[in-house]
PDB file of C-alpha atoms and ligand atoms in Angstrom:
ATOM      1  CA  MET A 153     123.971  75.616 137.061  1.00  0.00           C
ATOM      2  CA  ILE A 154     123.309  72.314 138.742  1.00  0.00           C
ATOM      3  CA  GLU A 155     122.152  71.716 142.305  1.00  0.00           C
ATOM      4  CA  VAL A 156     121.765  67.814 143.306  1.00  0.00           C
ATOM      5  CA  ARG A 157     120.301  67.073 147.304  1.00  0.00           C
ATOM      6  CA  ASP A 158     120.476  64.859 148.698  1.00  0.00           C
ATOM      7  CA  LEU A 159     119.117  62.433 145.367  1.00  0.00           C
ATOM      8  CA  VAL A 160     117.835  58.393 145.835  1.00  0.00           C
ATOM      9  CA  VAL A 161     116.864  56.394 142.650  1.00  0.00           C
ATOM     10  CA  THR A 162     115.979  53.815 142.447  1.00  0.00           C
ATOM     11  CA  TYR A 163     115.232  50.590 139.678  1.00  0.00           C
ATOM     12  CA  GLY A 164     112.740  48.270 141.480  1.00  0.00           C
ATOM     13  CA  ALA A 165     113.499  46.951 144.589  1.00  0.00           C
ATOM     14  CA  ALA A 166     117.699  48.230 144.154  1.00  0.00           C
ATOM     15  CA  THR A 167     118.400  51.583 144.794  1.00  0.00           C
ATOM     16  CA  ALA A 168     121.124  53.243 142.139  1.00  0.00           C
ATOM     17  CA  LEU A 169     122.296  56.556 144.126  1.00  0.00           C
ATOM     18  CA  ASP A 170     121.761  56.592 147.528  1.00  0.00           C
ATOM     19  CA  HIS A 171     121.724  60.601 148.703  1.00  0.00           C
ATOM     20  CA  VAL A 172     123.710  61.676 146.250  1.00  0.00           C
ATOM     21  CA  ARG A 173     124.976  66.000 146.763  1.00  0.00           C
ATOM     22  CA  LEU A 174     127.043  66.897 143.905  1.00  0.00           C
ATOM     23  CA  SER A 175     126.516  70.405 142.786  1.00  0.00           C
ATOM     24  CA  VAL A 176     128.748  72.560 139.600  1.00  0.00           C
ATOM     25  CA  GLY A 177     128.645  76.247 139.348  1.00  0.00           C
ATOM     26  CA  ARG A 178     128.410  78.820 136.012  1.00  0.00           C
ATOM     27  CA  GLY A 179     131.250  78.381 133.956  1.00  0.00           C
ATOM     28  CA  GLU A 180     132.648  75.245 136.044  1.00  0.00           C
ATOM     29  CA  MET A 181     134.241  71.585 134.571  1.00  0.00           C
ATOM     30  CA  VAL A 182     133.776  69.147 136.791  1.00  0.00           C
ATOM     31  CA  ALA A 183     134.245  65.726 136.622  1.00  0.00           C
ATOM     32  CA  LEU A 184     131.976  62.153 138.100  1.00  0.00           C
ATOM     33  CA  LEU A 185     134.413  59.650 138.425  1.00  0.00           C
ATOM     34  CA  GLY A 186     134.025  55.953 139.591  1.00  0.00           C
ATOM     35  CA  PRO A 187     133.623  52.147 138.697  1.00  0.00           C
ATOM     36  CA  ASN A 188     130.854  50.549 135.904  1.00  0.00           C
ATOM     37  CA  GLY A 189     127.460  50.406 137.630  1.00  0.00           C
ATOM     38  CA  ALA A 190     128.453  53.135 141.059  1.00  0.00           C
ATOM     39  CA  GLY A 191     125.029  55.619 139.527  1.00  0.00           C
ATOM     40  CA  LYS A 192     126.964  58.082 137.020  1.00  0.00           C
ATOM     41  CA  SER A 193     124.514  57.200 133.836  1.00  0.00           C
ATOM     42  CA  THR A 194     121.643  57.043 136.557  1.00  0.00           C
ATOM     43  CA  LEU A 195     122.914  60.568 137.070  1.00  0.00           C
ATOM     44  CA  ALA A 196     122.504  61.562 134.341  1.00  0.00           C
ATOM     45  CA  ASP A 197     119.657  60.377 133.190  1.00  0.00           C
ATOM     46  CA  THR A 198     117.949  61.392 136.542  1.00  0.00           C
ATOM     47  CA  LEU A 199     119.441  65.301 134.812  1.00  0.00           C
ATOM     48  CA  SER A 200     118.209  64.786 131.747  1.00  0.00           C
ATOM     49  CA  GLY A 201     114.653  64.057 132.897  1.00  0.00           C
ATOM     50  CA  ILE A 202     114.968  60.937 132.045  1.00  0.00           C
ATOM     51  CA  LEU A 203     114.326  59.394 135.500  1.00  0.00           C
ATOM     52  CA  THR A 204     112.593  60.490 138.203  1.00  0.00           C
ATOM     53  CA  PRO A 205     113.995  60.996 142.214  1.00  0.00           C
ATOM     54  CA  ALA A 206     112.295  58.944 144.299  1.00  0.00           C
ATOM     55  CA  ALA A 207     113.156  61.780 146.949  1.00  0.00           C
ATOM     56  CA  GLY A 208     115.596  64.457 146.996  1.00  0.00           C
ATOM     57  CA  THR A 209     115.866  67.474 144.258  1.00  0.00           C
ATOM     58  CA  VAL A 210     117.678  67.766 141.396  1.00  0.00           C
ATOM     59  CA  GLU A 211     117.655  71.641 140.053  1.00  0.00           C
ATOM     60  CA  VAL A 212     119.337  73.261 136.391  1.00  0.00           C
ATOM     61  CA  THR A 213     119.582  76.361 135.811  1.00  0.00           C
ATOM     62  CA  GLY A 214     119.597  76.762 131.770  1.00  0.00           C
ATOM     63  CA  ARG A 215     119.732  74.505 129.013  1.00  0.00           C
ATOM     64  CA  LEU A 216     120.786  71.071 129.439  1.00  0.00           C
ATOM     65  CA  ALA A 217     122.197  68.929 126.586  1.00  0.00           C
ATOM     66  CA  HIS A 218     123.601  65.400 127.025  1.00  0.00           C
ATOM     67  CA  ILE A 219     125.740  63.323 125.222  1.00  0.00           C
ATOM     68  CA  PRO A 220     124.364  59.503 126.044  1.00  0.00           C
ATOM     69  CA  GLU A 221     127.034  56.634 126.938  1.00  0.00           C
ATOM     70  CA  GLY A 222     126.698  54.725 123.741  1.00  0.00           C
ATOM     71  CA  ARG A 223     126.523  57.959 121.359  1.00  0.00           C
ATOM     72  CA  GLN A 224     122.295  56.407 120.424  1.00  0.00           C
ATOM     73  CA  LEU A 225     122.786  58.103 117.107  1.00  0.00           C
ATOM     74  CA  PHE A 226     120.136  57.195 114.178  1.00  0.00           C
ATOM     75  CA  PRO A 227     122.950  55.452 111.662  1.00  0.00           C
ATOM     76  CA  ASP A 228     120.960  55.271 108.643  1.00  0.00           C
ATOM     77  CA  LEU A 229     120.685  58.937 108.763  1.00  0.00           C
ATOM     78  CA  THR A 230     123.666  61.623 107.834  1.00  0.00           C
ATOM     79  CA  VAL A 231     125.700  63.242 109.751  1.00  0.00           C
ATOM     80  CA  GLU A 232     123.557  66.556 108.884  1.00  0.00           C
ATOM     81  CA  ASP A 233     120.217  65.187 109.718  1.00  0.00           C
ATOM     82  CA  ASN A 234     121.387  63.636 112.794  1.00  0.00           C
ATOM     83  CA  LEU A 235     122.295  66.828 114.075  1.00  0.00           C
ATOM     84  CA  VAL A 236     118.958  68.796 112.406  1.00  0.00           C
ATOM     85  CA  LEU A 237     116.739  66.085 114.964  1.00  0.00           C
ATOM     86  CA  GLY A 238     119.227  67.214 117.766  1.00  0.00           C
ATOM     87  CA  GLY A 239     118.177  70.557 117.148  1.00  0.00           C
ATOM     88  CA  TRP A 240     114.524  69.770 116.596  1.00  0.00           C
ATOM     89  CA  ARG A 241     112.817  70.475 120.682  1.00  0.00           C
ATOM     90  CA  ALA A 242     115.483  73.937 121.031  1.00  0.00           C
ATOM     91  CA  GLY A 243     114.026  75.086 116.847  1.00  0.00           C
ATOM     92  CA  THR A 244     117.338  74.851 115.792  1.00  0.00           C
ATOM     93  CA  ARG A 245     117.641  73.450 112.092  1.00  0.00           C
ATOM     94  CA  ASP A 246     121.394  75.220 111.081  1.00  0.00           C
ATOM     95  CA  PRO A 247     123.671  72.612 112.120  1.00  0.00           C
ATOM     96  CA  SER A 248     126.857  75.859 110.556  1.00  0.00           C
ATOM     97  CA  PRO A 249     127.366  76.971 113.582  1.00  0.00           C
ATOM     98  CA  VAL A 250     128.073  73.282 114.707  1.00  0.00           C
ATOM     99  CA  PHE A 251     130.877  72.640 112.221  1.00  0.00           C
ATOM    100  CA  GLU A 252     132.349  76.141 112.926  1.00  0.00           C
ATOM    101  CA  ILE A 253     132.629  74.828 116.199  1.00  0.00           C
ATOM    102  CA  LEU A 254     133.566  71.102 114.930  1.00  0.00           C
ATOM    103  CA  PRO A 255     134.509  71.281 111.487  1.00  0.00           C
ATOM    104  CA  ALA A 256     135.680  68.095 111.259  1.00  0.00           C
ATOM    105  CA  LEU A 257     131.850  67.564 111.203  1.00  0.00           C
ATOM    106  CA  ALA A 258     131.570  70.499 107.981  1.00  0.00           C
ATOM    107  CA  GLY A 259     133.266  67.322 106.064  1.00  0.00           C
ATOM    108  CA  LEU A 260     131.277  63.933 106.938  1.00  0.00           C
ATOM    109  CA  ARG A 261     128.227  65.932 106.566  1.00  0.00           C
ATOM    110  CA  ARG A 262     127.164  63.462 103.555  1.00  0.00           C
ATOM    111  CA  ARG A 263     128.093  60.368 105.730  1.00  0.00           C
ATOM    112  CA  ARG A 264     126.406  57.970 106.834  1.00  0.00           C
ATOM    113  CA  ALA A 265     126.675  57.760 110.941  1.00  0.00           C
ATOM    114  CA  GLY A 266     127.023  54.018 111.480  1.00  0.00           C
ATOM    115  CA  VAL A 267     129.397  53.935 109.212  1.00  0.00           C
ATOM    116  CA  LEU A 268     131.318  56.205 110.797  1.00  0.00           C
ATOM    117  CA  SER A 269     134.561  55.970 113.386  1.00  0.00           C
ATOM    118  CA  GLY A 270     133.541  55.456 117.102  1.00  0.00           C
ATOM    119  CA  GLY A 271     136.178  58.149 116.890  1.00  0.00           C
ATOM    120  CA  GLU A 272     133.314  60.611 114.648  1.00  0.00           C
ATOM    121  CA  GLN A 273     130.550  59.200 116.334  1.00  0.00           C
ATOM    122  CA  GLN A 274     131.921  60.434 119.251  1.00  0.00           C
ATOM    123  CA  MET A 275     131.808  63.967 117.607  1.00  0.00           C
ATOM    124  CA  VAL A 276     128.894  64.069 116.288  1.00  0.00           C
ATOM    125  CA  ALA A 277     126.821  63.180 119.329  1.00  0.00           C
ATOM    126  CA  PHE A 278     128.931  66.080 120.729  1.00  0.00           C
ATOM    127  CA  GLY A 279     127.424  68.320 117.916  1.00  0.00           C
ATOM    128  CA  ARG A 280     123.525  66.898 117.969  1.00  0.00           C
ATOM    129  CA  ALA A 281     124.014  67.777 121.803  1.00  0.00           C
ATOM    130  CA  LEU A 282     125.405  71.149 120.415  1.00  0.00           C
ATOM    131  CA  MET A 283     122.744  71.824 117.912  1.00  0.00           C
ATOM    132  CA  SER A 284     120.275  72.907 120.838  1.00  0.00           C
ATOM    133  CA  ARG A 285     123.008  75.791 121.893  1.00  0.00           C
ATOM    134  CA  PRO A 286     123.077  74.025 125.459  1.00  0.00           C
ATOM    135  CA  GLU A 287     123.864  76.172 128.819  1.00  0.00           C
ATOM    136  CA  VAL A 288     125.084  73.100 130.311  1.00  0.00           C
ATOM    137  CA  LEU A 289     126.561  69.945 129.013  1.00  0.00           C
ATOM    138  CA  VAL A 290     126.767  66.485 130.537  1.00  0.00           C
ATOM    139  CA  VAL A 291     128.518  64.205 128.932  1.00  0.00           C
ATOM    140  CA  ASP A 292     128.188  59.991 130.034  1.00  0.00           C
ATOM    141  CA  GLU A 293     131.806  58.670 129.346  1.00  0.00           C
ATOM    142  CA  LEU A 294     133.106  60.664 126.105  1.00  0.00           C
ATOM    143  CA  SER A 295     136.362  58.436 125.729  1.00  0.00           C
ATOM    144  CA  LEU A 296     134.218  55.094 125.757  1.00  0.00           C
ATOM    145  CA  GLY A 297     135.364  53.104 122.986  1.00  0.00           C
ATOM    146  CA  LEU A 298     137.991  55.221 120.956  1.00  0.00           C
ATOM    147  CA  ALA A 299     141.185  55.653 120.412  1.00  0.00           C
ATOM    148  CA  PRO A 300     143.614  57.727 122.966  1.00  0.00           C
ATOM    149  CA  ILE A 301     144.035  60.094 120.169  1.00  0.00           C
ATOM    150  CA  ALA A 302     140.302  60.870 118.981  1.00  0.00           C
ATOM    151  CA  THR A 303     139.880  61.087 122.696  1.00  0.00           C
ATOM    152  CA  ARG A 304     141.961  63.850 123.104  1.00  0.00           C
ATOM    153  CA  ASP A 305     140.875  66.055 120.484  1.00  0.00           C
ATOM    154  CA  LEU A 306     137.679  65.188 121.709  1.00  0.00           C
ATOM    155  CA  ALA A 307     138.795  66.700 124.831  1.00  0.00           C
ATOM    156  CA  ALA A 308     140.291  69.566 124.199  1.00  0.00           C
ATOM    157  CA  HIS A 309     137.208  70.522 121.935  1.00  0.00           C
ATOM    158  CA  LEU A 310     134.347  70.423 125.790  1.00  0.00           C
ATOM    159  CA  VAL A 311     137.783  72.445 127.392  1.00  0.00           C
ATOM    160  CA  GLU A 312     137.824  75.108 124.064  1.00  0.00           C
ATOM    161  CA  LEU A 313     133.433  75.200 124.567  1.00  0.00           C
ATOM    162  CA  ASN A 314     134.535  76.110 128.560  1.00  0.00           C
ATOM    163  CA  ARG A 315     136.735  78.056 128.550  1.00  0.00           C
ATOM    164  CA  GLU A 316     136.340  80.014 125.804  1.00  0.00           C
ATOM    165  CA  ARG A 317     132.524  80.096 125.448  1.00  0.00           C
ATOM    166  CA  GLY A 318     131.863  78.972 128.810  1.00  0.00           C
ATOM    167  CA  LEU A 319     130.015  76.269 129.008  1.00  0.00           C
ATOM    168  CA  THR A 320     129.508  74.476 132.404  1.00  0.00           C
ATOM    169  CA  VAL A 321     130.398  70.639 131.418  1.00  0.00           C
ATOM    170  CA  LEU A 322     129.846  67.839 133.834  1.00  0.00           C
ATOM    171  CA  LEU A 323     131.637  65.219 132.869  1.00  0.00           C
ATOM    172  CA  ILE A 324     131.218  61.643 133.671  1.00  0.00           C
ATOM    173  CA  GLU A 325     134.280  59.455 133.215  1.00  0.00           C
ATOM    174  CA  GLN A 326     135.428  56.211 134.391  1.00  0.00           C
ATOM    175  CA  ASN A 327     138.854  57.416 133.181  1.00  0.00           C
ATOM    176  CA  ALA A 328     140.782  59.322 135.960  1.00  0.00           C
ATOM    177  CA  ARG A 329     143.182  60.874 134.150  1.00  0.00           C
ATOM    178  CA  LEU A 330     141.602  61.596 131.352  1.00  0.00           C
ATOM    179  CA  ALA A 331     139.584  63.774 133.931  1.00  0.00           C
ATOM    180  CA  PHE A 332     141.939  64.854 135.642  1.00  0.00           C
ATOM    181  CA  GLY A 333     143.925  66.046 132.817  1.00  0.00           C
ATOM    182  CA  VAL A 334     140.338  68.746 131.717  1.00  0.00           C
ATOM    183  CA  CYS A 335     139.637  69.176 135.160  1.00  0.00           C
ATOM    184  CA  GLU A 336     139.899  71.270 138.236  1.00  0.00           C
ATOM    185  CA  ARG A 337     136.889  69.995 141.093  1.00  0.00           C
ATOM    186  CA  ALA A 338     135.425  66.399 140.969  1.00  0.00           C
ATOM    187  CA  TYR A 339     133.430  63.991 142.684  1.00  0.00           C
ATOM    188  CA  VAL A 340     133.786  60.027 143.114  1.00  0.00           C
ATOM    189  CA  LEU A 341     130.627  57.653 143.079  1.00  0.00           C
ATOM    190  CA  GLU A 342     130.798  53.858 144.233  1.00  0.00           C
ATOM    191  CA  ALA A 343     128.154  51.910 144.901  1.00  0.00           C
ATOM    192  CA  GLY A 344     125.696  55.081 144.732  1.00  0.00           C
ATOM    193  CA  ARG A 345     126.947  56.547 146.870  1.00  0.00           C
ATOM    194  CA  VAL A 346     130.084  59.985 146.896  1.00  0.00           C
ATOM    195  CA  VAL A 347     132.964  58.889 148.561  1.00  0.00           C
ATOM    196  CA  ALA A 348     135.280  61.802 147.830  1.00  0.00           C
ATOM    197  CA  GLU A 349     135.083  65.138 146.481  1.00  0.00           C
ATOM    198  CA  GLY A 350     137.097  68.469 145.994  1.00  0.00           C
ATOM    199  CA  PRO A 351     139.995  69.527 143.596  1.00  0.00           C
ATOM    200  CA  CYS A 352     141.212  67.284 140.615  1.00  0.00           C
ATOM    201  CA  ALA A 353     145.019  67.964 142.236  1.00  0.00           C
ATOM    202  CA  GLU A 354     144.296  66.364 145.825  1.00  0.00           C
ATOM    203  CA  LEU A 355     142.237  63.880 144.356  1.00  0.00           C
ATOM    204  CA  ALA A 356     144.784  62.724 142.307  1.00  0.00           C
ATOM    205  CA  GLU A 357     146.942  62.644 144.905  1.00  0.00           C
ATOM    206  CA  ASP A 358     145.219  60.134 146.775  1.00  0.00           C
ATOM    207  CA  PRO A 359     143.472  57.279 144.282  1.00  0.00           C
TER     208      PRO A 359
HETATM  209  P1  ADP B 597     126.906  51.329 132.878  1.00  0.00           P
HETATM  210  O1  ADP B 597     128.212  51.435 132.136  1.00  0.00           O
HETATM  211  O2  ADP B 597     126.511  53.130 132.506  1.00  0.00           O
HETATM  212  O3  ADP B 597     126.752  51.147 133.824  1.00  0.00           O
HETATM  213  P2  ADP B 597     126.061  49.549 131.140  1.00  0.00           P
HETATM  214  O4  ADP B 597     126.034  49.133 129.592  1.00  0.00           O
HETATM  215  O5  ADP B 597     125.784  48.820 132.837  1.00  0.00           O
HETATM  216  O6  ADP B 597     125.781  51.165 131.518  1.00  0.00           O
HETATM  217  O7  ADP B 597     123.948  49.355 130.715  1.00  0.00           O
HETATM  218  C1  ADP B 597     123.670  49.494 129.756  1.00  0.00           C
HETATM  219  C2  ADP B 597     122.367  50.090 129.568  1.00  0.00           C
HETATM  220  O8  ADP B 597     120.976  48.574 130.293  1.00  0.00           O
HETATM  221  C3  ADP B 597     121.683  51.061 130.179  1.00  0.00           C
HETATM  222  O9  ADP B 597     120.616  51.742 129.723  1.00  0.00           O
HETATM  223  C4  ADP B 597     121.362  50.845 132.078  1.00  0.00           C
HETATM  224  O10 ADP B 597     120.395  51.293 131.861  1.00  0.00           O
HETATM  225  C5  ADP B 597     120.632  49.425 131.630  1.00  0.00           C
HETATM  226  N1  ADP B 597     120.799  48.103 133.147  1.00  0.00           N
HETATM  227  C6  ADP B 597     122.241  48.083 133.431  1.00  0.00           C
HETATM  228  N2  ADP B 597     122.009  47.238 134.477  1.00  0.00           N
HETATM  229  C7  ADP B 597     120.757  47.240 133.995  1.00  0.00           C
HETATM  230  C8  ADP B 597     120.219  46.366 135.333  1.00  0.00           C
HETATM  231  N3  ADP B 597     120.379  45.661 135.957  1.00  0.00           N
HETATM  232  N4  ADP B 597     118.870  46.070 134.693  1.00  0.00           N
HETATM  233  C9  ADP B 597     118.128  46.860 133.641  1.00  0.00           C
HETATM  234  N5  ADP B 597     118.500  47.897 132.704  1.00  0.00           N
HETATM  235  C10 ADP B 597     119.687  47.506 133.015  1.00  0.00           C
HETATM  236  P1  ADP B 598     127.217  53.379 135.638  1.00  0.00           P
HETATM  237  O1  ADP B 598     127.037  54.456 134.741  1.00  0.00           O
HETATM  238  O2  ADP B 598     128.266  54.541 136.789  1.00  0.00           O
HETATM  239  O3  ADP B 598     128.189  52.269 135.142  1.00  0.00           O
HETATM  240  P2  ADP B 598     124.438  52.737 136.305  1.00  0.00           P
HETATM  241  O4  ADP B 598     123.947  54.259 136.302  1.00  0.00           O
HETATM  242  O5  ADP B 598     124.930  52.070 134.781  1.00  0.00           O
HETATM  243  O6  ADP B 598     126.001  53.101 136.532  1.00  0.00           O
HETATM  244  O7  ADP B 598     124.239  51.322 137.254  1.00  0.00           O
HETATM  245  C1  ADP B 598     123.873  52.043 138.546  1.00  0.00           C
HETATM  246  C2  ADP B 598     123.192  50.988 138.975  1.00  0.00           C
HETATM  247  O8  ADP B 598     121.691  50.249 139.012  1.00  0.00           O
HETATM  248  C3  ADP B 598     124.186  49.465 138.720  1.00  0.00           C
HETATM  249  O9  ADP B 598     123.914  48.463 139.618  1.00  0.00           O
HETATM  250  C4  ADP B 598     122.928  48.384 137.800  1.00  0.00           C
HETATM  251  O10 ADP B 598     123.207  47.863 137.400  1.00  0.00           O
HETATM  252  C5  ADP B 598     121.314  49.385 137.933  1.00  0.00           C
HETATM  253  N1  ADP B 598     120.627  50.031 137.461  1.00  0.00           N
HETATM  254  C6  ADP B 598     120.933  50.790 136.048  1.00  0.00           C
HETATM  255  N2  ADP B 598     120.113  50.458 134.637  1.00  0.00           N
HETATM  256  C7  ADP B 598     119.372  49.771 135.338  1.00  0.00           C
HETATM  257  C8  ADP B 598     117.912  49.127 135.129  1.00  0.00           C
HETATM  258  N3  ADP B 598     117.421  49.642 133.950  1.00  0.00           N
HETATM  259  N4  ADP B 598     117.326  48.293 135.814  1.00  0.00           N
HETATM  260  C9  ADP B 598     117.738  47.790 136.970  1.00  0.00           C
HETATM  261  N5  ADP B 598     118.902  48.036 137.313  1.00  0.00           N
HETATM  262  C10 ADP B 598     119.441  49.095 136.410  1.00  0.00           C
END
């Protein structure tokens, strides 16, 4: 569902992605790992069409949603209004299917997003992405700034969506242990290049 070939992305004179190849098949849950500055968010932004390749191609089959690093909620709007805005492009205004998938959100629907905890805000960002009924979900740093329990809870929801609803997932993480726990396959990015790829079981043995 995601096919990236020889992708080059630059910021002015700086090359952020240097001939990157990556593919994610339907129903797969794949991790993209790497240190700060490796180019992970640049790849996510290219997949969602925010950035344009300098060279190479990016092919996405099906509707893609992206949970950006930093979440980017509207802090003064309620949870429900943040969700409704997330459905705007896809023409879905009813958040109830999302409340069924993420029941914790239903209890928060009237709260302002800005007063919620980091874990709750990430749940809202997750729900907002689901409002467009995506077939592919790109999650940029699920665990960023979250307590381990909130991270585990969100990861469990992701796994459920992947296994039970066939959602294809690209999980971008600095936390390799988390990613290895839920993904079968991973790519490791360093300084804009893929330096390792393969089954998580093999990569975990050879850090
Ligand atoms: P990341 O952890 O993904 O590298 P950062 O916190 O470094 O994120 O970046 C936050 C924001 O600043 C992003 O929108 C990113 O595109 C932008 N950014 C990162 N590095 C630079 C840079 N060298 N010059 C300008 N903007 C940058
Ligand atoms: P990661 O998400 O893996 O932390 P990024 O994709 O944010 O990495 O950044 C990759 C490289 O591109 C870094 O060197 C970063 O400083 C640079 N970069 C990111 N965003 C910008 C930007 N808006 N302008 C200039 N350089 C940027």
